[in-house]
Amino acid sequence: TPITLGGDHYIAYPAVKGFAEGLEKRLGRNPRIGYIHLDSHLDAYNENETWGKYYHGSPARRISELEAVDMKNMVWVGINGTTGIEAYEYVTKNGGTILTTADIERDGVPAVMEQAIRIAEQGTDAVYVTIDIDIVDQAFSCGTGSYIYGGITAVQLLDIAAALSKANVGALDIVEVSPPLDPSGNTSRLAATTLLSFLKPRLFEFSE
């Protein structure tokens, strides 16, 4: 299970591309990859006047263009920030699924993640998960460049990671953690604990 730590959220695109190439070699055929995007933002913009088509606001858009990825297997969880009309319409009109913080508050983490995992796994060989730490409310993780108010709690993120540990996740990244922006170290610790919550059953064969 390759794990990538960021850094800018753009790294999700080359990471998924590399994962697809590796999976193709292992399977001996073109793979199908599901994608779960945990973030306050869609990151599905097409192009930016300053950075072009390859930057931290476009990784999901670029990933959706890969041969191994079908938009109907792409799920965005925790959306709560500015999405942009063009990005929103691109996702919804092409079969992507958006699950917001309001959905999590109303239905709870288990129900939302069950839906997300089911969609991402359907007909795929493995699921790639990307976690932007700014999915979490500023009160719990201020050490990121685009923190928001009204995000999920630290406990909810850990519950999400635990749910993902039981899914067919083939690779995962955690991005946008900036230690200098949080001298307390709380954001870095949360990111590390999230990763451990995901890896624990795989490393220690632990089950509840």
PDB file of C-alpha atoms in Angstrom:
ATOM      1  CA  THR A   1       0.000   0.000   0.000  1.00  0.00           C
ATOM      2  CA  PRO A   2       1.975   3.043  -1.175  1.00  0.00           C
ATOM      3  CA  ILE A   3       1.671   6.042   1.159  1.00  0.00           C
ATOM      4  CA  THR A   4       2.579   9.566   0.017  1.00  0.00           C
ATOM      5  CA  LEU A   5       2.948  12.519   2.384  1.00  0.00           C
ATOM      6  CA  GLY A   6       2.699  16.148   1.220  1.00  0.00           C
ATOM      7  CA  GLY A   7       3.149  18.848   0.569  1.00  0.00           C
ATOM      8  CA  ASP A   8       0.975  20.466  -2.052  1.00  0.00           C
ATOM      9  CA  HIS A   9      -2.216  18.645  -3.044  1.00  0.00           C
ATOM     10  CA  TYR A  10      -1.020  18.582  -6.663  1.00  0.00           C
ATOM     11  CA  ILE A  11       1.063  15.515  -5.764  1.00  0.00           C
ATOM     12  CA  ALA A  12      -2.119  13.419  -5.783  1.00  0.00           C
ATOM     13  CA  TYR A  13      -2.179  13.528  -9.586  1.00  0.00           C
ATOM     14  CA  PRO A  14       1.291  12.073 -10.271  1.00  0.00           C
ATOM     15  CA  ALA A  15       0.773   9.675  -7.352  1.00  0.00           C
ATOM     16  CA  VAL A  16      -2.437   8.275  -8.862  1.00  0.00           C
ATOM     17  CA  LYS A  17      -0.830   8.157 -12.302  1.00  0.00           C
ATOM     18  CA  GLY A  18       2.118   6.190 -10.914  1.00  0.00           C
ATOM     19  CA  PHE A  19      -0.185   3.907  -8.935  1.00  0.00           C
ATOM     20  CA  ALA A  20      -2.164   3.139 -12.108  1.00  0.00           C
ATOM     21  CA  GLU A  21       1.017   2.300 -14.010  1.00  0.00           C
ATOM     22  CA  GLY A  22       2.214   0.006 -11.234  1.00  0.00           C
ATOM     23  CA  LEU A  23      -1.163  -1.704 -10.969  1.00  0.00           C
ATOM     24  CA  GLU A  24      -1.209  -2.251 -14.735  1.00  0.00           C
ATOM     25  CA  LYS A  25       2.156  -4.022 -14.558  1.00  0.00           C
ATOM     26  CA  ARG A  26       0.990  -6.186 -11.666  1.00  0.00           C
ATOM     27  CA  LEU A  27      -2.355  -7.130 -13.220  1.00  0.00           C
ATOM     28  CA  GLY A  28      -1.120  -7.420 -16.794  1.00  0.00           C
ATOM     29  CA  ARG A  29      -4.034  -5.333 -18.075  1.00  0.00           C
ATOM     30  CA  ASN A  30      -5.514  -1.874 -17.893  1.00  0.00           C
ATOM     31  CA  PRO A  31      -6.651  -1.318 -14.282  1.00  0.00           C
ATOM     32  CA  ARG A  32      -9.768   0.417 -13.011  1.00  0.00           C
ATOM     33  CA  ILE A  33      -9.188   2.677 -10.025  1.00  0.00           C
ATOM     34  CA  GLY A  34     -11.738   4.222  -7.691  1.00  0.00           C
ATOM     35  CA  TYR A  35     -10.963   7.577  -6.093  1.00  0.00           C
ATOM     36  CA  ILE A  36     -12.007   9.136  -2.770  1.00  0.00           C
ATOM     37  CA  HIS A  37     -11.130  12.797  -2.271  1.00  0.00           C
ATOM     38  CA  LEU A  38     -11.326  13.921   1.381  1.00  0.00           C
ATOM     39  CA  ASP A  39     -11.170  17.698   1.323  1.00  0.00           C
ATOM     40  CA  SER A  40     -13.076  20.909   1.957  1.00  0.00           C
ATOM     41  CA  HIS A  41     -12.551  21.778  -1.718  1.00  0.00           C
ATOM     42  CA  LEU A  42     -13.217  19.955  -4.980  1.00  0.00           C
ATOM     43  CA  ASP A  43      -9.775  20.684  -6.479  1.00  0.00           C
ATOM     44  CA  ALA A  44     -11.382  20.124  -9.865  1.00  0.00           C
ATOM     45  CA  TYR A  45     -10.560  23.418 -11.561  1.00  0.00           C
ATOM     46  CA  ASN A  46      -9.282  23.042 -15.106  1.00  0.00           C
ATOM     47  CA  GLU A  47      -6.772  25.858 -15.308  1.00  0.00           C
ATOM     48  CA  ASN A  48      -5.387  28.785 -13.327  1.00  0.00           C
ATOM     49  CA  GLU A  49      -4.056  31.982 -14.900  1.00  0.00           C
ATOM     50  CA  THR A  50      -0.914  31.852 -12.758  1.00  0.00           C
ATOM     51  CA  TRP A  51      -0.149  28.133 -12.406  1.00  0.00           C
ATOM     52  CA  GLY A  52      -1.749  26.653 -15.503  1.00  0.00           C
ATOM     53  CA  LYS A  53      -3.398  23.216 -15.572  1.00  0.00           C
ATOM     54  CA  TYR A  54      -1.123  21.491 -13.061  1.00  0.00           C
ATOM     55  CA  TYR A  55      -1.449  22.949  -9.557  1.00  0.00           C
ATOM     56  CA  HIS A  56      -3.052  22.304  -6.171  1.00  0.00           C
ATOM     57  CA  GLY A  57      -6.526  23.315  -7.406  1.00  0.00           C
ATOM     58  CA  SER A  58      -6.613  20.833 -10.294  1.00  0.00           C
ATOM     59  CA  PRO A  59      -5.449  17.363  -9.172  1.00  0.00           C
ATOM     60  CA  ALA A  60      -8.916  15.802  -9.147  1.00  0.00           C
ATOM     61  CA  ARG A  61      -9.591  17.216 -12.629  1.00  0.00           C
ATOM     62  CA  ARG A  62      -6.368  15.747 -14.001  1.00  0.00           C
ATOM     63  CA  ILE A  63      -7.023  12.421 -12.245  1.00  0.00           C
ATOM     64  CA  SER A  64     -10.486  12.236 -13.831  1.00  0.00           C
ATOM     65  CA  GLU A  65      -8.792  12.355 -17.235  1.00  0.00           C
ATOM     66  CA  LEU A  66      -6.682   9.246 -16.626  1.00  0.00           C
ATOM     67  CA  GLU A  67      -7.668   6.129 -18.565  1.00  0.00           C
ATOM     68  CA  ALA A  68      -7.791   4.057 -15.381  1.00  0.00           C
ATOM     69  CA  VAL A  69     -10.307   6.343 -13.658  1.00  0.00           C
ATOM     70  CA  ASP A  70     -14.031   6.659 -14.381  1.00  0.00           C
ATOM     71  CA  MET A  71     -15.848   9.664 -12.902  1.00  0.00           C
ATOM     72  CA  LYS A  72     -18.658   7.424 -11.683  1.00  0.00           C
ATOM     73  CA  ASN A  73     -16.096   5.900  -9.260  1.00  0.00           C
ATOM     74  CA  MET A  74     -14.916   9.302  -7.990  1.00  0.00           C
ATOM     75  CA  VAL A  75     -16.263  10.561  -4.648  1.00  0.00           C
ATOM     76  CA  TRP A  76     -15.613  13.855  -2.882  1.00  0.00           C
ATOM     77  CA  VAL A  77     -16.182  13.758   0.892  1.00  0.00           C
ATOM     78  CA  GLY A  78     -16.297  16.698   3.305  1.00  0.00           C
ATOM     79  CA  ILE A  79     -16.776  19.475   0.769  1.00  0.00           C
ATOM     80  CA  ASN A  80     -17.340  22.698   2.640  1.00  0.00           C
ATOM     81  CA  GLY A  81     -15.375  25.493   1.000  1.00  0.00           C
ATOM     82  CA  THR A  82     -15.464  27.482  -2.212  1.00  0.00           C
ATOM     83  CA  THR A  83     -15.923  25.065  -5.094  1.00  0.00           C
ATOM     84  CA  GLY A  84     -16.330  27.264  -8.158  1.00  0.00           C
ATOM     85  CA  ILE A  85     -19.271  26.839 -10.502  1.00  0.00           C
ATOM     86  CA  GLU A  86     -17.226  25.406 -13.363  1.00  0.00           C
ATOM     87  CA  ALA A  87     -15.586  22.774 -11.148  1.00  0.00           C
ATOM     88  CA  TYR A  88     -18.883  21.873  -9.484  1.00  0.00           C
ATOM     89  CA  GLU A  89     -20.663  21.442 -12.804  1.00  0.00           C
ATOM     90  CA  TYR A  90     -17.779  19.401 -14.197  1.00  0.00           C
ATOM     91  CA  VAL A  91     -18.015  16.931 -11.312  1.00  0.00           C
ATOM     92  CA  THR A  92     -21.794  16.651 -11.139  1.00  0.00           C
ATOM     93  CA  LYS A  93     -22.465  16.539 -14.890  1.00  0.00           C
ATOM     94  CA  ASN A  94     -19.870  13.832 -15.452  1.00  0.00           C
ATOM     95  CA  GLY A  95     -21.091  11.408 -12.801  1.00  0.00           C
ATOM     96  CA  GLY A  96     -18.976  12.306  -9.781  1.00  0.00           C
ATOM     97  CA  THR A  97     -20.441  12.134  -6.275  1.00  0.00           C
ATOM     98  CA  ILE A  98     -20.166  14.980  -3.741  1.00  0.00           C
ATOM     99  CA  LEU A  99     -20.775  14.326  -0.037  1.00  0.00           C
ATOM    100  CA  THR A 100     -20.584  17.458   2.102  1.00  0.00           C
ATOM    101  CA  THR A 101     -19.926  18.232   5.743  1.00  0.00           C
ATOM    102  CA  ALA A 102     -23.693  18.708   6.044  1.00  0.00           C
ATOM    103  CA  ASP A 103     -24.167  15.105   4.864  1.00  0.00           C
ATOM    104  CA  ILE A 104     -21.694  13.930   7.501  1.00  0.00           C
ATOM    105  CA  GLU A 105     -23.457  15.909  10.237  1.00  0.00           C
ATOM    106  CA  ARG A 106     -26.879  14.636   9.177  1.00  0.00           C
ATOM    107  CA  ASP A 107     -26.102  10.983   8.394  1.00  0.00           C
ATOM    108  CA  GLY A 108     -22.921  10.350  10.392  1.00  0.00           C
ATOM    109  CA  VAL A 109     -19.478   9.149   9.333  1.00  0.00           C
ATOM    110  CA  PRO A 110     -20.334   5.415   9.043  1.00  0.00           C
ATOM    111  CA  ALA A 111     -23.218   5.979   6.599  1.00  0.00           C
ATOM    112  CA  VAL A 112     -21.364   8.543   4.495  1.00  0.00           C
ATOM    113  CA  MET A 113     -18.225   6.433   4.247  1.00  0.00           C
ATOM    114  CA  GLU A 114     -20.208   3.307   3.442  1.00  0.00           C
ATOM    115  CA  GLN A 115     -21.713   5.175   0.492  1.00  0.00           C
ATOM    116  CA  ALA A 116     -18.378   6.637  -0.606  1.00  0.00           C
ATOM    117  CA  ILE A 117     -16.575   3.299  -0.433  1.00  0.00           C
ATOM    118  CA  ARG A 118     -19.365   1.472  -2.250  1.00  0.00           C
ATOM    119  CA  ILE A 119     -19.266   3.944  -5.147  1.00  0.00           C
ATOM    120  CA  ALA A 120     -15.460   3.991  -5.377  1.00  0.00           C
ATOM    121  CA  GLU A 121     -15.128   0.202  -5.192  1.00  0.00           C
ATOM    122  CA  GLN A 122     -17.849  -0.669  -7.704  1.00  0.00           C
ATOM    123  CA  GLY A 123     -16.206  -2.460 -10.608  1.00  0.00           C
ATOM    124  CA  THR A 124     -12.699  -1.280  -9.684  1.00  0.00           C
ATOM    125  CA  ASP A 125      -9.495  -3.122  -8.858  1.00  0.00           C
ATOM    126  CA  ALA A 126      -8.462  -0.772  -6.043  1.00  0.00           C
ATOM    127  CA  VAL A 127      -9.275   2.616  -4.562  1.00  0.00           C
ATOM    128  CA  TYR A 128      -6.927   5.573  -4.225  1.00  0.00           C
ATOM    129  CA  VAL A 129      -7.602   7.886  -1.267  1.00  0.00           C
ATOM    130  CA  THR A 130      -6.320  11.436  -0.935  1.00  0.00           C
ATOM    131  CA  ILE A 131      -6.716  13.313   2.359  1.00  0.00           C
ATOM    132  CA  ASP A 132      -6.315  17.081   2.477  1.00  0.00           C
ATOM    133  CA  ILE A 133      -5.925  18.073   6.127  1.00  0.00           C
ATOM    134  CA  ASP A 134      -8.063  21.157   5.509  1.00  0.00           C
ATOM    135  CA  ILE A 135     -11.116  18.922   5.569  1.00  0.00           C
ATOM    136  CA  VAL A 136     -10.802  19.390   9.333  1.00  0.00           C
ATOM    137  CA  ASP A 137     -12.061  22.550  11.021  1.00  0.00           C
ATOM    138  CA  GLN A 138      -9.485  25.253  11.742  1.00  0.00           C
ATOM    139  CA  ALA A 139      -9.925  24.713  15.480  1.00  0.00           C
ATOM    140  CA  PHE A 140      -8.328  21.268  15.145  1.00  0.00           C
ATOM    141  CA  SER A 141      -5.854  21.813  12.274  1.00  0.00           C
ATOM    142  CA  CYS A 142      -4.707  25.366  11.652  1.00  0.00           C
ATOM    143  CA  GLY A 143      -1.405  24.206  10.139  1.00  0.00           C
ATOM    144  CA  THR A 144      -2.512  24.329   6.535  1.00  0.00           C
ATOM    145  CA  GLY A 145      -2.576  26.994   3.851  1.00  0.00           C
ATOM    146  CA  SER A 146      -6.334  26.957   3.147  1.00  0.00           C
ATOM    147  CA  TYR A 147      -7.941  26.276   6.497  1.00  0.00           C
ATOM    148  CA  ILE A 148     -11.700  26.658   6.788  1.00  0.00           C
ATOM    149  CA  TYR A 149     -14.372  27.063   9.441  1.00  0.00           C
ATOM    150  CA  GLY A 150     -17.180  24.559   9.728  1.00  0.00           C
ATOM    151  CA  GLY A 151     -15.113  21.528   8.746  1.00  0.00           C
ATOM    152  CA  ILE A 152     -15.264  18.094  10.310  1.00  0.00           C
ATOM    153  CA  THR A 153     -13.776  17.357  13.725  1.00  0.00           C
ATOM    154  CA  ALA A 154     -10.532  15.563  14.454  1.00  0.00           C
ATOM    155  CA  VAL A 155     -12.485  12.595  15.821  1.00  0.00           C
ATOM    156  CA  GLN A 156     -14.554  12.387  12.645  1.00  0.00           C
ATOM    157  CA  LEU A 157     -11.371  12.285  10.555  1.00  0.00           C
ATOM    158  CA  LEU A 158     -10.034   9.421  12.652  1.00  0.00           C
ATOM    159  CA  ASP A 159     -13.351   7.590  12.233  1.00  0.00           C
ATOM    160  CA  ILE A 160     -13.108   8.105   8.467  1.00  0.00           C
ATOM    161  CA  ALA A 161      -9.583   6.671   8.441  1.00  0.00           C
ATOM    162  CA  ALA A 162     -10.768   3.656  10.433  1.00  0.00           C
ATOM    163  CA  ALA A 163     -13.582   3.075   7.924  1.00  0.00           C
ATOM    164  CA  LEU A 164     -11.133   3.283   5.028  1.00  0.00           C
ATOM    165  CA  SER A 165      -8.867   0.707   6.649  1.00  0.00           C
ATOM    166  CA  LYS A 166     -11.544  -1.904   5.956  1.00  0.00           C
ATOM    167  CA  ALA A 167     -11.976  -0.915   2.295  1.00  0.00           C
ATOM    168  CA  ASN A 168     -10.066  -2.025  -0.795  1.00  0.00           C
ATOM    169  CA  VAL A 169      -7.698   0.943  -0.624  1.00  0.00           C
ATOM    170  CA  GLY A 170      -4.590   0.365  -2.697  1.00  0.00           C
ATOM    171  CA  ALA A 171      -2.812   3.667  -2.034  1.00  0.00           C
ATOM    172  CA  LEU A 172      -3.267   6.792   0.076  1.00  0.00           C
ATOM    173  CA  ASP A 173      -1.840  10.242   0.559  1.00  0.00           C
ATOM    174  CA  ILE A 174      -2.125  12.953   3.212  1.00  0.00           C
ATOM    175  CA  VAL A 175      -1.389  16.476   2.006  1.00  0.00           C
ATOM    176  CA  GLU A 176      -1.368  20.206   2.766  1.00  0.00           C
ATOM    177  CA  VAL A 177       0.131  19.867   6.258  1.00  0.00           C
ATOM    178  CA  SER A 178       2.366  22.875   6.955  1.00  0.00           C
ATOM    179  CA  PRO A 179       4.119  22.525  10.349  1.00  0.00           C
ATOM    180  CA  PRO A 180       5.427  26.139  10.390  1.00  0.00           C
ATOM    181  CA  LEU A 181       1.829  27.395  10.409  1.00  0.00           C
ATOM    182  CA  ASP A 182       1.053  25.468  13.600  1.00  0.00           C
ATOM    183  CA  PRO A 183       3.827  25.852  16.207  1.00  0.00           C
ATOM    184  CA  SER A 184       1.828  23.655  18.600  1.00  0.00           C
ATOM    185  CA  GLY A 185       2.416  20.652  16.331  1.00  0.00           C
ATOM    186  CA  ASN A 186      -1.246  19.689  16.640  1.00  0.00           C
ATOM    187  CA  THR A 187      -1.891  19.520  12.877  1.00  0.00           C
ATOM    188  CA  SER A 188       1.124  17.289  12.256  1.00  0.00           C
ATOM    189  CA  ARG A 189       0.093  14.989  15.103  1.00  0.00           C
ATOM    190  CA  LEU A 190      -3.433  14.751  13.732  1.00  0.00           C
ATOM    191  CA  ALA A 191      -2.128  13.832  10.283  1.00  0.00           C
ATOM    192  CA  ALA A 192       0.174  11.182  11.759  1.00  0.00           C
ATOM    193  CA  THR A 193      -2.601   9.751  13.949  1.00  0.00           C
ATOM    194  CA  THR A 194      -4.938   9.654  10.945  1.00  0.00           C
ATOM    195  CA  LEU A 195      -2.382   7.654   8.996  1.00  0.00           C
ATOM    196  CA  LEU A 196      -1.912   5.259  11.912  1.00  0.00           C
ATOM    197  CA  SER A 197      -5.681   4.807  12.229  1.00  0.00           C
ATOM    198  CA  PHE A 198      -5.745   3.709   8.601  1.00  0.00           C
ATOM    199  CA  LEU A 199      -2.654   1.503   8.766  1.00  0.00           C
ATOM    200  CA  LYS A 200      -3.207  -0.131  12.158  1.00  0.00           C
ATOM    201  CA  PRO A 201      -5.241  -3.140  10.954  1.00  0.00           C
ATOM    202  CA  ARG A 202      -2.855  -3.667   8.035  1.00  0.00           C
ATOM    203  CA  LEU A 203       0.309  -3.450  10.109  1.00  0.00           C
ATOM    204  CA  PHE A 204      -0.801  -5.264  13.229  1.00  0.00           C
ATOM    205  CA  GLU A 205      -3.710  -7.415  12.010  1.00  0.00           C
ATOM    206  CA  PHE A 206      -5.784  -5.621  14.606  1.00  0.00           C
ATOM    207  CA  SER A 207      -9.578  -5.780  14.439  1.00  0.00           C
ATOM    208  CA  GLU A 208     -12.250  -4.419  16.720  1.00  0.00           C
TER     209      GLU A 208
END
